[in-house]
XYZ file of C-alpha atoms in Angstrom:
660
model
C -20.175 37.372 -35.568
C -22.438 35.008 -33.602
C -19.685 32.642 -32.320
C -15.592 33.502 -30.705
C -15.008 30.593 -33.230
C -15.744 31.670 -36.567
C -13.992 31.200 -38.614
C -11.212 34.155 -39.280
C -11.505 35.282 -43.309
C -7.143 35.634 -43.290
C -6.411 32.495 -44.771
C -4.110 34.835 -47.832
C -0.918 35.214 -44.429
C -2.279 32.083 -41.771
C -3.049 29.280 -44.360
C -1.873 26.431 -42.472
C -2.071 27.846 -38.931
C -3.440 27.748 -35.852
C -3.714 31.697 -34.676
C -4.633 31.578 -30.356
C -6.391 36.021 -29.386
C -4.255 37.384 -27.076
C -7.080 39.600 -25.627
C -9.585 36.225 -24.783
C -9.244 33.128 -23.816
C -11.361 31.127 -26.996
C -8.683 30.741 -30.112
C -10.053 30.432 -33.399
C -8.830 27.849 -36.014
C -8.135 28.375 -39.691
C -9.239 25.828 -42.090
C -7.384 24.340 -45.093
C -7.256 21.365 -47.004
C -3.696 21.242 -45.992
C -3.842 22.291 -42.548
C -1.941 19.197 -39.474
C -3.351 18.061 -37.237
C -4.270 19.927 -34.046
C -2.325 18.157 -31.964
C -0.102 21.017 -32.055
C -2.670 23.214 -29.867
C -0.776 22.528 -27.003
C 2.120 24.039 -28.027
C 0.882 27.643 -28.951
C -1.501 28.096 -25.810
C -0.599 30.256 -22.479
C 0.664 28.130 -20.246
C -0.875 27.883 -17.164
C 0.624 30.580 -14.579
C 0.423 28.042 -11.014
C 1.775 24.616 -12.366
C 4.581 22.981 -14.372
C 5.005 20.620 -17.594
C 6.348 17.926 -16.377
C 7.531 16.194 -19.894
C 7.801 15.714 -23.385
C 4.832 14.919 -25.085
C 4.292 11.264 -25.713
C 2.793 8.573 -27.898
C -1.515 8.641 -26.744
C -1.004 5.225 -25.554
C 0.133 6.870 -22.978
C -4.047 8.239 -22.735
C -4.189 4.682 -21.581
C -5.268 4.412 -17.824
C -3.512 3.148 -15.343
C -5.769 3.203 -12.077
C -8.932 1.569 -12.029
C -10.054 2.196 -8.610
C -13.244 1.177 -7.331
C -16.396 3.194 -8.492
C -17.064 5.045 -4.322
C -13.756 6.163 -2.370
C -10.459 5.612 -3.866
C -8.966 2.421 -3.169
C -5.173 1.955 -2.212
C -2.351 1.676 -5.229
C 0.022 0.020 -4.164
C 0.887 -2.843 -6.352
C 1.363 -4.670 -2.680
C -1.100 -7.441 -2.351
C -3.627 -6.400 0.071
C -6.200 -7.559 1.943
C -9.458 -8.739 -0.204
C -12.314 -5.795 0.312
C -15.604 -5.974 -0.412
C -16.207 -4.542 -3.667
C -18.718 -1.229 -3.558
C -21.502 -2.735 -5.984
C -21.280 -6.025 -3.587
C -22.597 -3.731 -0.245
C -24.796 -1.588 -2.906
C -26.581 -5.046 -3.669
C -26.876 -5.967 -0.524
C -28.521 -3.383 1.545
C -31.360 -3.161 -1.886
C -31.615 -6.457 -1.809
C -34.187 -5.421 1.380
C -36.725 -3.646 1.485
C -35.252 0.115 3.209
C -36.770 3.574 4.359
C -34.953 6.544 2.331
C -32.350 6.620 5.966
C -31.672 3.387 5.630
C -30.147 3.920 2.466
C -28.447 6.887 3.148
C -27.017 6.003 6.432
C -26.476 2.381 4.943
C -23.933 4.000 2.198
C -22.424 6.836 3.471
C -21.625 3.789 6.792
C -19.177 2.091 4.026
C -17.979 4.912 1.521
C -19.932 4.741 -1.662
C -20.973 6.863 -4.093
C -22.472 6.458 -6.958
C -21.196 6.963 -10.015
C -22.967 5.566 -13.788
C -20.571 3.055 -13.926
C -21.748 1.674 -10.326
C -25.100 1.820 -11.291
C -24.163 -0.513 -14.520
C -22.634 -3.304 -11.921
C -25.436 -3.312 -9.822
C -27.868 -3.671 -11.976
C -26.380 -6.110 -14.336
C -26.048 -7.741 -10.631
C -29.111 -7.476 -10.737
C -30.667 -8.929 -12.830
C -32.237 -11.856 -11.086
C -33.496 -10.248 -8.639
C -36.268 -7.644 -9.310
C -37.833 -6.291 -6.372
C -34.564 -4.733 -6.208
C -33.832 -3.517 -8.843
C -36.322 -1.254 -8.976
C -35.869 -0.406 -5.659
C -31.972 0.687 -6.860
C -33.470 2.552 -10.003
C -35.989 4.901 -8.905
C -33.659 5.581 -5.673
C -31.123 6.339 -8.698
C -33.709 8.509 -10.595
C -34.597 10.787 -7.237
C -31.078 11.649 -5.974
C -28.845 11.173 -8.871
C -30.741 11.460 -12.157
C -27.805 12.919 -13.984
C -26.615 9.378 -13.639
C -28.632 7.597 -15.637
C -27.495 6.979 -19.316
C -28.862 4.912 -22.163
C -27.063 2.563 -21.274
C -29.102 2.407 -17.411
C -32.687 2.672 -18.929
C -31.369 -0.306 -20.992
C -30.085 -2.251 -18.448
C -33.341 -1.869 -15.348
C -34.846 -2.143 -19.020
C -34.231 -6.118 -19.106
C -35.176 -6.870 -16.384
C -38.425 -5.970 -15.766
C -38.829 -7.770 -18.964
C -37.372 -10.174 -18.912
C -39.108 -10.847 -16.095
C -42.498 -10.709 -16.618
C -42.876 -7.307 -15.886
C -45.095 -6.156 -18.612
C -46.598 -3.430 -17.858
C -44.007 -1.853 -16.106
C -41.561 -2.975 -18.905
C -43.421 -0.391 -21.358
C -43.634 2.424 -18.769
C -40.124 2.600 -18.115
C -39.863 2.992 -22.416
C -41.408 5.312 -22.051
C -40.193 7.276 -20.144
C -37.231 7.080 -21.938
C -38.364 8.284 -24.608
C -39.189 11.975 -23.424
C -35.796 11.078 -22.469
C -34.237 10.341 -26.167
C -32.857 7.115 -25.675
C -34.790 3.772 -27.807
C -33.707 0.423 -26.787
C -30.851 -1.536 -27.706
C -31.225 -4.174 -29.772
C -29.478 -6.486 -27.363
C -32.107 -5.717 -24.437
C -35.167 -6.025 -27.788
C -33.960 -10.029 -28.934
C -33.843 -10.687 -24.952
C -37.095 -9.108 -24.619
C -38.172 -11.268 -27.266
C -37.775 -14.774 -26.461
C -39.443 -14.058 -23.518
C -42.633 -12.541 -24.714
C -42.305 -14.766 -26.915
C -41.856 -18.141 -24.630
C -45.208 -16.864 -22.638
C -47.276 -16.095 -25.609
C -47.564 -13.316 -24.809
C -47.781 -11.997 -28.972
C -49.408 -8.595 -28.994
C -46.764 -8.163 -27.093
C -44.164 -9.327 -28.872
C -44.986 -7.547 -31.616
C -45.511 -3.884 -30.621
C -41.855 -4.060 -29.187
C -41.182 -5.057 -32.991
C -42.638 -2.195 -34.173
C -41.335 0.461 -31.320
C -37.431 -0.960 -31.885
C -38.459 -1.702 -36.291
C -39.898 2.545 -35.648
C -35.093 3.768 -36.055
C -36.028 5.169 -31.757
C -32.634 3.448 -31.266
C -31.139 5.918 -33.858
C -31.916 8.393 -32.085
C -30.309 7.230 -28.873
C -26.917 9.825 -27.507
C -24.709 6.211 -27.860
C -25.373 6.774 -31.063
C -26.169 10.841 -31.580
C -21.863 10.800 -30.279
C -21.144 7.761 -31.672
C -22.224 10.123 -35.302
C -21.632 13.426 -33.547
C -17.480 11.621 -32.068
C -17.146 10.544 -36.637
C -17.571 14.045 -37.724
C -15.096 15.922 -34.904
C -12.655 13.109 -35.669
C -12.625 12.198 -39.427
C -12.361 16.398 -39.934
C -9.956 18.707 -39.849
C -12.281 22.111 -37.347
C -13.131 24.857 -39.634
C -16.846 26.374 -40.014
C -17.890 23.469 -42.240
C -17.963 21.329 -38.554
C -19.074 23.862 -36.753
C -22.085 23.894 -38.352
C -22.265 20.610 -39.781
C -22.875 19.575 -35.600
C -25.670 23.267 -35.051
C -27.097 20.826 -38.447
C -27.670 17.532 -36.269
C -30.284 19.727 -34.278
C -29.580 17.159 -31.224
C -29.810 18.515 -27.695
C -27.169 17.973 -25.557
C -26.712 16.011 -22.715
C -24.308 16.173 -20.155
C -24.125 11.847 -20.192
C -23.991 12.441 -23.911
C -20.488 15.534 -23.772
C -19.018 13.254 -21.176
C -19.076 10.426 -23.989
C -18.312 12.566 -26.738
C -15.508 13.408 -24.852
C -13.322 10.364 -23.670
C -14.438 8.386 -26.980
C -11.978 11.115 -28.526
C -10.033 11.023 -25.760
C -7.055 9.729 -27.706
C -7.401 13.183 -30.046
C -7.259 15.719 -27.115
C -7.163 18.721 -28.943
C -9.721 18.049 -31.046
C -11.898 17.238 -27.915
C -10.603 20.400 -26.253
C -12.041 22.520 -29.430
C -15.506 20.735 -28.914
C -15.815 21.153 -25.641
C -14.912 25.561 -25.562
C -16.794 25.564 -29.229
C -20.388 24.143 -27.354
C -19.776 25.874 -24.244
C -19.170 29.082 -25.941
C -22.318 28.017 -28.660
C -25.175 28.183 -26.392
C -26.254 24.714 -27.144
C -25.197 23.567 -23.822
C -23.756 24.832 -20.078
C -20.778 22.470 -19.017
C -21.651 21.224 -15.086
C -19.315 19.123 -13.019
C -19.831 15.839 -14.581
C -18.772 17.308 -18.263
C -15.811 19.528 -16.692
C -14.627 15.962 -14.825
C -14.034 14.415 -17.564
C -12.765 16.970 -19.966
C -10.077 16.652 -17.265
C -9.695 13.349 -18.243
C -8.447 13.276 -20.897
C -6.738 16.512 -20.547
C -4.694 14.811 -17.599
C -1.678 13.796 -20.430
C 1.662 15.161 -19.768
C 0.850 17.010 -23.311
C -1.941 18.761 -22.465
C -0.920 19.637 -19.185
C -1.433 23.498 -19.150
C -5.362 22.738 -20.867
C -5.407 19.970 -17.658
C -4.754 22.814 -14.826
C -6.980 25.942 -16.580
C -9.717 22.962 -17.342
C -9.902 22.281 -13.439
C -8.724 26.151 -12.230
C -12.232 26.846 -14.468
C -13.457 24.649 -12.840
C -13.532 24.976 -9.096
C -13.665 28.917 -10.602
C -17.665 27.722 -10.944
C -17.710 26.287 -7.902
C -17.138 22.673 -9.685
C -15.385 19.749 -7.522
C -13.293 17.007 -8.977
C -14.618 14.047 -9.062
C -12.825 11.269 -7.235
C -12.595 8.811 -10.388
C -11.123 12.176 -12.024
C -8.504 12.374 -8.783
C -7.226 8.409 -9.565
C -7.224 8.163 -13.120
C -5.177 11.130 -13.622
C -3.156 10.199 -10.399
C -2.103 7.670 -11.555
C -1.871 8.173 -14.876
C 1.534 11.502 -13.853
C 2.651 8.472 -11.474
C 3.491 6.290 -14.449
C 4.300 8.757 -16.658
C 7.199 10.111 -13.635
C 4.824 13.033 -13.571
C 5.678 13.461 -10.047
C 5.639 16.986 -9.622
C 2.351 16.960 -11.699
C 0.968 14.098 -9.415
C 1.947 16.365 -5.994
C -0.263 19.482 -7.778
C -2.674 17.391 -8.138
C -2.709 15.708 -4.583
C -2.532 19.010 -3.081
C -5.585 20.772 -5.196
C -7.346 18.238 -4.794
C -7.220 18.109 -1.126
C -8.379 21.762 -1.290
C -11.922 20.357 -3.106
C -15.033 18.398 -1.452
C -13.821 15.586 -2.499
C -10.869 14.889 -0.472
C -8.219 11.502 -1.213
C -8.307 9.270 0.649
C -4.223 7.738 2.690
C -5.016 5.461 1.513
C -3.996 7.450 -1.439
C -1.179 10.070 0.208
C -0.266 6.846 0.980
C 0.300 5.794 -2.711
C 1.792 8.624 -3.221
C 4.424 9.019 -0.859
C 5.567 5.443 -1.952
C 6.234 6.522 -6.093
C 8.403 10.134 -4.818
C 10.400 7.757 -2.882
C 11.025 4.248 -5.486
C 11.746 7.885 -7.945
C 14.599 8.126 -9.946
C 16.084 10.752 -7.402
C 14.612 11.030 -4.332
C 12.685 14.504 -4.085
C 12.239 15.591 -0.506
C 11.157 19.011 -1.689
C 8.237 16.722 -3.487
C 7.932 14.771 -0.457
C 7.835 17.593 2.739
C 4.912 19.250 0.030
C 2.682 16.347 0.000
C 2.681 16.263 3.830
C 2.396 19.651 4.072
C -0.626 20.085 2.854
C -2.641 16.388 4.086
C -1.234 17.952 7.656
C -2.329 20.745 7.484
C -5.796 19.184 7.306
C -6.098 17.810 10.127
C -4.866 14.278 9.269
C -2.345 12.649 11.880
C -0.276 9.582 9.098
C -0.297 6.438 10.646
C 2.685 3.529 11.523
C 0.942 0.626 8.657
C 1.524 4.787 5.715
C 5.140 4.861 7.241
C 6.181 0.729 7.390
C 4.949 0.805 3.937
C 6.556 4.184 2.088
C 10.119 3.028 4.179
C 9.871 -0.351 2.914
C 9.361 1.100 -0.790
C 12.119 2.597 -0.374
C 14.042 -0.258 0.916
C 13.585 -1.870 -2.154
C 15.122 0.540 -4.358
C 18.707 0.710 -1.899
C 17.022 3.971 0.159
C 17.331 2.574 3.712
C 20.406 4.667 3.539
C 18.272 7.585 3.218
C 14.971 5.802 6.201
C 16.125 9.443 8.004
C 15.726 11.925 5.998
C 12.597 11.175 4.629
C 11.807 9.839 8.854
C 12.680 13.696 10.038
C 10.750 15.133 7.713
C 7.398 12.791 9.087
C 8.392 14.092 12.022
C 8.027 17.349 11.150
C 4.415 16.640 10.324
C 3.054 15.644 13.409
C 4.434 11.070 13.736
C 5.264 10.086 16.691
C 6.398 7.338 16.612
C 5.378 4.074 18.633
C 7.867 1.275 19.910
C 6.537 -1.483 17.694
C 7.721 1.596 14.187
C 11.364 2.070 16.538
C 11.699 -1.909 17.014
C 11.377 -1.864 12.679
C 13.813 0.830 11.917
C 16.642 -0.156 14.302
C 16.429 -3.176 13.178
C 16.354 -2.321 9.049
C 19.266 -0.028 9.758
C 21.000 -2.747 11.977
C 20.321 -5.822 9.825
C 22.189 -3.550 6.618
C 25.095 -2.054 7.930
C 23.361 0.909 8.380
C 26.141 1.564 11.458
C 26.611 5.384 10.820
C 22.211 6.008 10.106
C 21.737 3.580 13.048
C 23.781 5.995 15.578
C 22.145 8.236 14.304
C 18.363 6.932 14.341
C 18.576 6.086 17.917
C 20.265 9.958 18.513
C 17.232 12.098 16.937
C 14.891 9.479 19.177
C 16.685 10.408 22.400
C 16.768 14.137 20.384
C 13.085 14.577 19.709
C 12.439 13.440 23.590
C 11.308 10.021 22.374
C 13.596 7.976 23.693
C 14.671 4.620 21.900
C 12.231 1.655 25.248
C 14.700 -1.828 26.068
C 13.299 -3.472 22.712
C 14.083 -0.899 20.510
C 18.088 -1.023 21.472
C 16.936 -5.100 21.323
C 16.295 -4.328 18.027
C 19.262 -2.812 17.073
C 20.719 -5.159 19.200
C 19.634 -8.223 17.117
C 20.104 -5.859 13.582
C 23.311 -5.926 14.238
C 23.804 -9.576 15.103
C 22.037 -10.186 11.465
C 24.324 -8.244 10.070
C 27.766 -9.650 11.447
C 28.690 -7.130 13.327
C 29.468 -8.674 17.145
C 31.553 -5.478 17.781
C 29.163 -2.530 17.317
C 26.157 -5.405 19.057
C 28.828 -5.532 22.115
C 28.852 -1.896 21.908
C 24.944 -1.357 21.914
C 24.164 -3.469 25.284
C 26.367 -1.384 26.547
C 25.562 1.007 25.571
C 21.806 0.223 26.136
C 23.156 -1.102 30.371
C 24.113 2.587 30.582
C 21.215 4.199 29.556
C 19.101 2.300 32.408
C 18.352 -0.900 31.166
C 19.907 -3.370 32.947
C 16.733 -5.267 34.207
C 16.021 -6.023 30.515
C 19.177 -6.401 29.235
C 20.058 -10.252 29.406
C 17.714 -10.879 26.156
C 19.622 -8.685 24.051
C 23.389 -10.648 26.320
C 21.881 -14.320 25.082
C 20.981 -12.875 20.644
C 25.092 -11.729 21.299
C 26.048 -14.369 22.502
C 23.951 -16.970 20.163
C 25.561 -14.647 17.052
C 29.500 -15.519 19.107
C 28.820 -18.516 19.474
C 27.996 -18.710 15.723
C 30.806 -17.910 14.859
C 32.867 -20.219 16.680
C 33.809 -17.243 19.490
C 32.482 -18.574 22.563
C 35.352 -17.157 24.351
C 35.002 -13.635 23.322
C 30.697 -14.499 24.119
C 32.722 -15.612 27.725
C 34.834 -12.418 28.310
C 31.175 -9.804 27.012
C 29.357 -11.434 29.732
C 31.842 -11.604 32.384
C 32.725 -8.100 31.783
C 28.602 -7.065 32.075
C 28.741 -9.305 34.767
C 31.043 -7.884 37.366
C 31.172 -3.759 35.741
C 27.448 -3.595 34.592
C 25.490 -6.709 37.955
C 24.427 -7.534 34.663
C 22.336 -10.708 35.106
C 22.300 -12.440 32.419
C 19.633 -15.585 31.668
C 19.925 -19.333 32.586
C 19.022 -20.766 28.923
C 22.334 -17.838 27.818
C 24.789 -18.973 30.654
C 23.776 -23.871 29.127
C 24.208 -22.469 25.652
C 27.936 -20.918 26.899
C 28.892 -23.549 28.946
C 28.094 -26.287 26.325
C 29.792 -24.557 23.245
C 32.958 -24.334 25.648
C 33.411 -26.895 27.508
C 32.839 -28.673 22.739
C 36.427 -26.190 22.864
C 38.180 -27.369 25.632
C 37.500 -24.506 27.825
C 36.694 -25.682 31.276
C 38.063 -22.661 33.256
C 35.821 -20.133 30.664
C 33.184 -22.504 31.968
C 33.868 -23.413 35.737
C 34.293 -19.240 36.153
C 30.744 -18.880 34.439
C 28.783 -21.653 36.568
C 29.970 -19.640 39.115
C 28.591 -16.984 38.531
C 25.467 -18.813 37.339
C 25.417 -20.028 41.519
C 25.734 -16.329 42.629
C 22.646 -15.617 40.270
C 20.998 -18.628 41.588
C 20.168 -20.982 39.059
C 20.382 -24.734 39.319
C 24.218 -26.049 39.248
C 23.848 -27.304 34.611
C 26.035 -29.834 35.471
C 25.791 -32.959 33.175
C 28.348 -31.018 29.859
C 30.655 -30.800 33.077
C 30.499 -34.484 34.556
C 30.099 -35.983 30.746
C 33.184 -33.226 29.650
C 35.278 -34.468 33.243
C 34.407 -37.985 32.775
C 35.961 -38.643 29.322
C 38.919 -35.980 28.511
C 39.542 -34.390 32.595
C 41.989 -34.770 35.083
C 41.079 -36.041 38.768
C 42.354 -32.520 39.610
C 39.125 -30.947 37.047
C 37.075 -33.548 38.389
C 37.717 -31.774 41.948
C 37.940 -28.627 40.444
C 34.329 -28.956 38.993
C 32.889 -30.547 42.221
C 34.329 -27.769 44.032
C 32.782 -24.739 42.479
C 29.432 -26.504 41.505
C 27.657 -25.577 45.209
C 28.877 -22.919 47.381
C 29.098 -25.519 49.968
C 32.533 -27.670 51.098
C 31.695 -30.811 48.848
C 28.723 -31.920 47.246
C 26.026 -34.700 48.238
C 27.382 -37.660 48.215
C 24.890 -38.423 45.131
C 27.517 -35.851 42.610
C 30.499 -37.330 43.161
C 28.909 -40.876 42.946
C 27.403 -40.246 39.400
C 30.331 -38.450 38.791
C 32.296 -41.966 39.295
C 29.869 -43.887 37.658
C 30.454 -42.522 34.550
C 34.250 -42.028 34.927
C 34.106 -46.201 35.057
C 30.850 -45.991 32.073
C 33.511 -44.454 30.100
C 36.772 -47.287 30.814
C 38.143 -44.944 33.215
C 39.021 -47.305 36.489
C 42.107 -45.378 37.041
C 41.943 -42.050 36.543
C 38.463 -43.123 39.068
C 41.264 -43.906 41.693
C 42.955 -40.851 41.512
C 39.264 -38.915 41.757
C 39.270 -41.483 44.598
C 42.104 -40.671 46.685
C 41.698 -36.520 46.816
C 38.156 -37.136 47.780
C 37.608 -35.489 51.350
C 37.657 -39.094 54.121
C 34.000 -38.761 54.006
C 33.140 -40.114 50.700
C 36.834 -42.170 49.787
C 34.562 -44.133 53.472
C 31.373 -43.918 52.587
C 29.028 -47.247 52.018
C 28.202 -47.021 48.941
C 31.469 -45.559 47.082
C 33.059 -48.535 48.926
C 30.286 -51.145 46.465
C 30.207 -49.274 43.839
C 34.490 -49.211 43.415
C 33.949 -52.972 44.838
C 30.752 -54.265 41.906
C 33.870 -52.592 39.609
C 36.002 -54.408 41.393
C 36.290 -58.230 39.461
C 37.855 -57.633 35.796
C 40.895 -57.396 37.613
C 43.222 -59.668 39.984
C 44.912 -56.896 41.926
C 44.735 -56.301 45.847
C 41.585 -53.798 47.153
C 41.811 -50.663 46.821
C 43.187 -48.945 50.452
C 40.517 -46.191 51.312
C 42.019 -45.499 54.992
C 41.513 -41.952 55.872
């Protein structure tokens, strides 16, 4: 028997079953009119020794690709909006729009991380339609270095560019090369170029084009042949008759054609896999990197997982690499189907190869693990382990993206567990990240977790700075937990943060005032100043004094005025003058004047200002009482006498006794 796929003559015993040889990697199919779909083949194949099946089979809709990376380097998979980047094909168009030597081209492509793929070729040619010189440069360069990326569609695009731009000789030269490869002119290209030839009066060329197209060359194109093969495989139960029909077609299978057939059979992965195995063992075609990757993309789904791993392991054993496009598509599909263990296995596999996934890909995978139904820290750890072992280092942006994902599913309380794993694999907190984490934990009411976070920083030798303490306090204030905020500022100053605690105190004082707890705020301030020698900000004093006076807490405010003076801040007198003149007593006025200065009594100008405020408030009697308590040099001062005299005419009483 020539092929291992030959039909077995055992129909009497196994009419409607599939059979796998236990001593061979090949399997054989029995032909019968009632043979069920080969989809059931997955249940009969041996399990992959290193990987596990993740989920039960689902419908064919699972083949829909959920990740559509740009051609070239893998972009971020985050659903969050990202900054716009210039697309790969735009970069390539720019590079080939000008004449450059080969070294310059290669350098520009490498610096931009461009990976040449079949789809990229199609997009670039589409953009260069009106720039035939650039298109020719690009096509010639791809033909020389990446000929396997050119398909019948690529040739037809280039042919159309030459034709519609009037490059007749080049048009026919390329058509000649296409014929050698078995490619024909498509109807679309024929119509476009025919219109151009007729418009330019090139009747002989137009007639030649009609003849070439009429000869039926299009029927011999890989696309047409591939379509016929797909229909044959899809519409029939695999057996000896199908194999014979394929051999009778005498097709010269190319990588492009096999890839296209496999992709078109993606909705029937069992049949795609049978075709893949048969054509590789029939000596009609030798699989290469392109076809292995095409097969992997088809099998990368939950109901074909064992066959997927068998193919990719076999691919690597033959020295072929998993393409970026394959990795992106299958990883996205695994993550969408919540096959996270398989997604991590795939990441580990890819990191061991030549085409290593990007850092954006790691972020994508970690975020998917973070938002999964059950946070699997073992998978998280495995992913980071392979990442760090290949010499990579986590960045703040990657860590923050993961923490943000945890937040979206209500897992802020698990920040510390995730961060500890990240630290285990080399992550070092920056000051900015410390502040973000401290603030988020305290703001969301996770005070215990916030305390654990600060302790873990100290334990690891990464002592939190004063800005981190301030962020922690700010979070507690935002959460309304002022008791925790007060405890934290005491800890902060105990750890040497006195010189920088002014901002944190300002936050707490404002938070207390918003809750109309000005007295508690002043007590906290008194304690920190008296016990810790903390120096509040000028703005903190002013805010608290204003709030205390509005609530009638004159004595508390007056204490603050004395502290303010001791800290050498300018005297804050306006709110006191307003309060005393409207509702204070003569004793309050004297207390204020003595409290605002270190001298025995303030300047006459301040006293005059206070007298004027009493008069403006209509409190003439209180002003008189206040005057009687002032020192003699104030009572006999000419400006004071003039002020009282100017207010006298409205009264018939005798002038005040101002004698000392």
